[in-house]
Amino acid sequence: MPYKIDYLDGEVLEWSLTKEGVTCEHITDYTPSLYISAPSHDDLVDVRGFVTRLTEVVQTELEEWRTGWRHTPETVLRIDVDDIADVTSVASDLRGWDVPGTYKCYNVDFSREFRYCLETDTDPTPARTPSTLRIDASESELARGDGIRSLTVGDDSIEGSPAAVAETVASRVATVDPDVLVLSASSIVPKLFEAAPCNCNEYRLGRRPGYQRLAGQSTYESYGNVGHSPARYNLPGRAIVDESNTFLWHEANLSGLLDMVTRSRKPLQEAAWASIGNLLTAIQICEARQQDVLTPWNSWRHEQFKSANQLHEADRGGFIFSPDVGLHEDVHELDFSSLYPNIIVTRNLSPETVRCECHAEREDVPGLGYAVCEDPGYLPDVLRPLIEDRDAIKAEIRETDAPERRHELEGKSEAIKWILVSCFGYQGFSNAKFGRIECHEAINAYAREILLDAKAILESNGWRVVHGIVDSIWVTPMEGETQTPLPNIASDISERVGIRFEYEGEFDWVAFVPLRTEESGALTKYFGARADATDGESRYKFRGIEVRQRSTPPFVAETQKELVETLDHHRTPEAVCDVLQRRLTELRRSAVDPQELVVDNRVSKRRDAYSRATRNAAALERAAADGIEKYPGESLAYVVTDDEKRSRERVTLAHETPKTYDAAFYADLLVRAAESVVSPLGWRESDIREYLSEQTDTSLVRFC
Amino acid sequence: MHSTGTREDVPELPQLTAGVTLVEVDEQAIAPIQALVLDHLLLTEATPTARWIDVFDHIQTRSLSKLAPSRPILDRIQVARAFTPFQHFALVEDLAAEIASGGETPLVVAPALDGLYREPDGNLSSQQASTLLVRAVAKLAGIARRHDVPVVLTRTRDDEFSAPIARAANSVIEVTDTRYGPRFASDEFETLVYPVGNGMIQTTLAFWQRVLEARQPIHAIDSSGHEPTMEVAHGTN
């Protein structure tokens, strides 16, 4: 089974791992295929005449395929093209061939290796665990105009002229002969080739000389977040994992990645750079292919008309109870296990089952009255094995004592978790290949109903709901009522709903944080102390507050943890502020290591798009002066050295080893972090400042 | 194009007539369009329903439901949202086919008609996107012409790309904010809707709520089966 597919000199190379090493098979007769449908057979014959004249096209064939999940098979035209690069250009030509929408194209925008595996029915799971070698070059080295002078390969540091570095790296790679190169950034590849002492065509980091650039860098927007995707490169015979452009490698591990290779049929290199949505799409494309369904290039299928009232109802989004702001003692958390995927599976929700034409009269979905088809949908079929496999993996994790096996299982479990977490959002994502907004709305509507039912049952059994969001509910005993034990209620609810409702744990207390400027609660900001924390488990749980935000400097995060501990022991805002006072004094005496004050921010727009002099703008300018160009979505680490300044002197970049910092700026951050901790007790920033100034006065008096 | 009103203290709104009406609104404000649509529905028979082809969440059901004098009226607005130019085009096409096969509608609304075609995805060239828009406009104009239906359009920008929308329009209503209230102006008609001197901003929901509330006497008369007592043919000019 090949683990890496290369398109090289008009051939496909299949690289397979064996016990001893690796084998390479040359495939000379592979031609990628796309498909086209037309309103009538005559139109297809027409377009076939045109298509066969295109030089890129090697063969055409009329075949029977389904153009949608619920469609009966129809005759479509299969078009085989000479080169993988011709697929999109031919499709683009054909789309403009008549009135838009007359000729629809299918199986167009697949990634290269995935397409090969799909069309040749190849499972790209490697036959053994691939070996890896890591190459790490710092940002400043990559920014040098004249080439890399210092990097590490595996555990070894390599330094010298760019040509010497390139030569040493190549010889190390040749000796180790890894199956996978893990790169801190993929731009290491062209940098080394440029610096290589020999001809670019002879230099090799792969198992054949040379390299290919697969895609240019780009900035994209997804779910409202701006991301940056760096250029992608390919080395024949080895897979690249670009650490600056991989989700699964970070969130799971190699085992998780390999698990997804098997499920998605995306070979290792492509699975590593794929987003979760991308993997989910691949899994669905595989399922579609099994059922003779083609994958549409453009999403022509629109939602059906619904009344403004229905839309208003459907638009309400996920389930949320307003949190009861404050510190609550004796709190218990209960969660529905994988709520959204389980709703999809148990309620048969799928893009083709919601508002199906065959059962138009049914009103299944609560509040919306949409029909849900009785015939099984494909989405439940896709998700069911994921849910079941993850349950089995989690059960094995609980059983196993072997640390290696545990690590492997945890990687797999994490990878599947991410697919399950995203499958719901993906349905509402406008441009998703197989997504559908009505399916998204239906899932939400069921979730709301399920949570409201659970709340009612809990209340009638003596429990007060203090907060609930998405799939979790927090309860505390109702005063003057007898409580039915929670495990009993949980199993009762599980049975009624058909989805496991699990007792998550007990907290000595949980504090729900209000919004900074209002009395009402911030929906996802809370912290609490677990009553049942076992050894090695943290007693505290934090959500949404500064310590969980990636931009928060370590010193501020650590201080906030300390403040929460103080609150745990003393339960008074005064005690918390006393600790805050000590940390502020340290800060003002310049006793804090500047590295502990690094702000790690994500760039949201390009340097020239900043119209206001913000800290990020100053840091970008500073990086640019150093030759480092940052793109939206990339991270930017700096220490604020003088917040009064508007120039690039305002900040120092983390890699410049800052020596000083702006104490007043960080003092403000500390006070804000403290406000999150004491605001559940009713103290706001002004109360903190008032208390601090009183304390300063008394301590001054004491010293006088 | 004419306006309806009964008395001095009842605000006037332009009445939508068959044909394509392009409403040019400042800053993409949607409240004036929503008010026109609700007003039109309140003035027409209780059945069939208006069709709204939405993009970029212009429908804003939250504000629409606040603006509507009652919830049942919202059942008379049927919405479908498009997220890609392909979906938008397919929606327009399917709606045209449905109306051609006997589906009745008192009104078709397509706000920001050019919006999705301006940001094509899936390797659609700008030439292909422009062709798609022109065909969508032609389909909508066809609905208006063949079935005597008012079709209300807005566009995101006044430029060459959106020019086909303006060319297809039988009438253009410009909505501008003035110190004396919003002004609706077309070739045949100009009116100040509701001069409020208390500084209430005319694009706000509250303003349009007041307008629709104040028009209730005509709506009430109309829905009771009587003709409006008077049609003001020339507004305040």
mmCIF file of C-alpha atoms in Angstrom, chain A residues 88 92-93 95-96 98-101 109 297-316 428 430-431 437-438 441, chain B residues 51-53 57 59 61-62 64-65 71-72 74-75 77-81 83-84 86-87 89-91 94-95 121-125 128 131-132 135:
data_model
loop_
_atom_site.group_PDB
_atom_site.id
_atom_site.type_symbol
_atom_site.label_atom_id
_atom_site.label_comp_id
_atom_site.label_asym_id
_atom_site.label_seq_id
_atom_site.Cartn_x
_atom_site.Cartn_y
_atom_site.Cartn_z
ATOM 1 C CA THR A 88 -9.432 22.529 -13.317
ATOM 2 C CA SER A 92 -13.517 25.882 -16.153
ATOM 3 C CA ASP A 93 -13.840 25.825 -19.960
ATOM 4 C CA ARG A 95 -18.680 25.497 -17.233
ATOM 5 C CA GLY A 96 -18.736 28.492 -19.544
ATOM 6 C CA ASP A 98 -23.508 27.367 -22.354
ATOM 7 C CA VAL A 99 -25.967 29.114 -20.073
ATOM 8 C CA PRO A 100 -24.480 28.889 -16.581
ATOM 9 C CA GLY A 101 -25.603 25.783 -14.786
ATOM 10 C CA ASP A 109 -11.261 20.177 -6.916
ATOM 11 C CA TRP A 297 -17.693 21.239 -7.989
ATOM 12 C CA ASN A 298 -19.901 24.200 -7.150
ATOM 13 C CA SER A 299 -22.690 24.216 -4.681
ATOM 14 C CA TRP A 300 -25.788 24.912 -6.817
ATOM 15 C CA ARG A 301 -28.188 23.380 -4.368
ATOM 16 C CA HIS A 302 -29.956 26.087 -2.462
ATOM 17 C CA GLU A 303 -32.128 25.987 0.612
ATOM 18 C CA GLN A 304 -35.869 25.793 0.227
ATOM 19 C CA PHE A 305 -38.092 28.755 0.959
ATOM 20 C CA LYS A 306 -39.310 28.991 4.525
ATOM 21 C CA SER A 307 -41.354 31.622 6.311
ATOM 22 C CA ALA A 308 -39.625 34.504 8.050
ATOM 23 C CA ASN A 309 -41.080 33.129 11.293
ATOM 24 C CA GLN A 310 -39.464 29.751 10.718
ATOM 25 C CA LEU A 311 -36.165 31.389 9.865
ATOM 26 C CA HIS A 312 -36.357 33.524 12.984
ATOM 27 C CA GLU A 313 -36.879 30.370 15.019
ATOM 28 C CA ALA A 314 -34.115 28.487 13.220
ATOM 29 C CA ASP A 315 -31.625 31.324 13.567
ATOM 30 C CA ARG A 316 -31.610 31.154 17.341
ATOM 31 C CA GLY A 428 -23.865 25.336 8.333
ATOM 32 C CA SER A 430 -22.039 27.975 3.325
ATOM 33 C CA ASN A 431 -19.502 26.583 0.954
ATOM 34 C CA ILE A 437 -28.053 24.961 6.235
ATOM 35 C CA GLU A 438 -31.423 23.318 6.991
ATOM 36 C CA GLU A 441 -30.815 24.286 11.825
ATOM 37 C CA ARG B 51 -40.694 35.726 -1.823
ATOM 38 C CA TRP B 52 -37.433 37.054 -0.472
ATOM 39 C CA ILE B 53 -34.163 35.829 -1.996
ATOM 40 C CA ASP B 57 -28.449 37.990 6.142
ATOM 41 C CA ILE B 59 -33.501 39.541 5.984
ATOM 42 C CA THR B 61 -35.396 38.267 11.088
ATOM 43 C CA ARG B 62 -34.707 39.712 14.519
ATOM 44 C CA LEU B 64 -38.053 42.193 10.927
ATOM 45 C CA SER B 65 -40.025 40.522 13.703
ATOM 46 C CA ARG B 71 -46.173 37.599 13.988
ATOM 47 C CA PRO B 72 -48.639 36.091 11.452
ATOM 48 C CA LEU B 74 -44.108 37.024 8.938
ATOM 49 C CA ASP B 75 -45.641 33.777 7.738
ATOM 50 C CA ILE B 77 -42.776 36.319 3.794
ATOM 51 C CA GLN B 78 -41.041 33.251 2.415
ATOM 52 C CA VAL B 79 -37.263 33.463 2.551
ATOM 53 C CA ALA B 80 -34.481 31.387 1.040
ATOM 54 C CA ARG B 81 -30.860 32.291 1.541
ATOM 55 C CA PHE B 83 -24.427 31.599 0.105
ATOM 56 C CA THR B 84 -22.750 31.135 -3.261
ATOM 57 C CA PHE B 86 -24.446 29.369 -7.891
ATOM 58 C CA GLN B 87 -27.062 28.927 -5.193
ATOM 59 C CA PHE B 89 -28.695 31.857 -9.507
ATOM 60 C CA ALA B 90 -30.379 28.490 -8.961
ATOM 61 C CA LEU B 91 -32.830 30.103 -6.501
ATOM 62 C CA ASP B 94 -36.332 27.855 -9.569
ATOM 63 C CA LEU B 95 -38.517 30.712 -8.364
ATOM 64 C CA ASP B 121 -15.642 31.223 -5.492
ATOM 65 C CA GLY B 122 -14.787 27.906 -7.084
ATOM 66 C CA ASN B 123 -12.622 29.456 -9.792
ATOM 67 C CA LEU B 124 -15.489 31.345 -11.380
ATOM 68 C CA SER B 125 -13.950 34.046 -13.553
ATOM 69 C CA GLN B 128 -18.537 34.230 -15.896
ATOM 70 C CA THR B 131 -22.779 36.688 -17.114
ATOM 71 C CA LEU B 132 -24.450 34.858 -14.266
ATOM 72 C CA ARG B 135 -28.957 36.238 -16.435
#
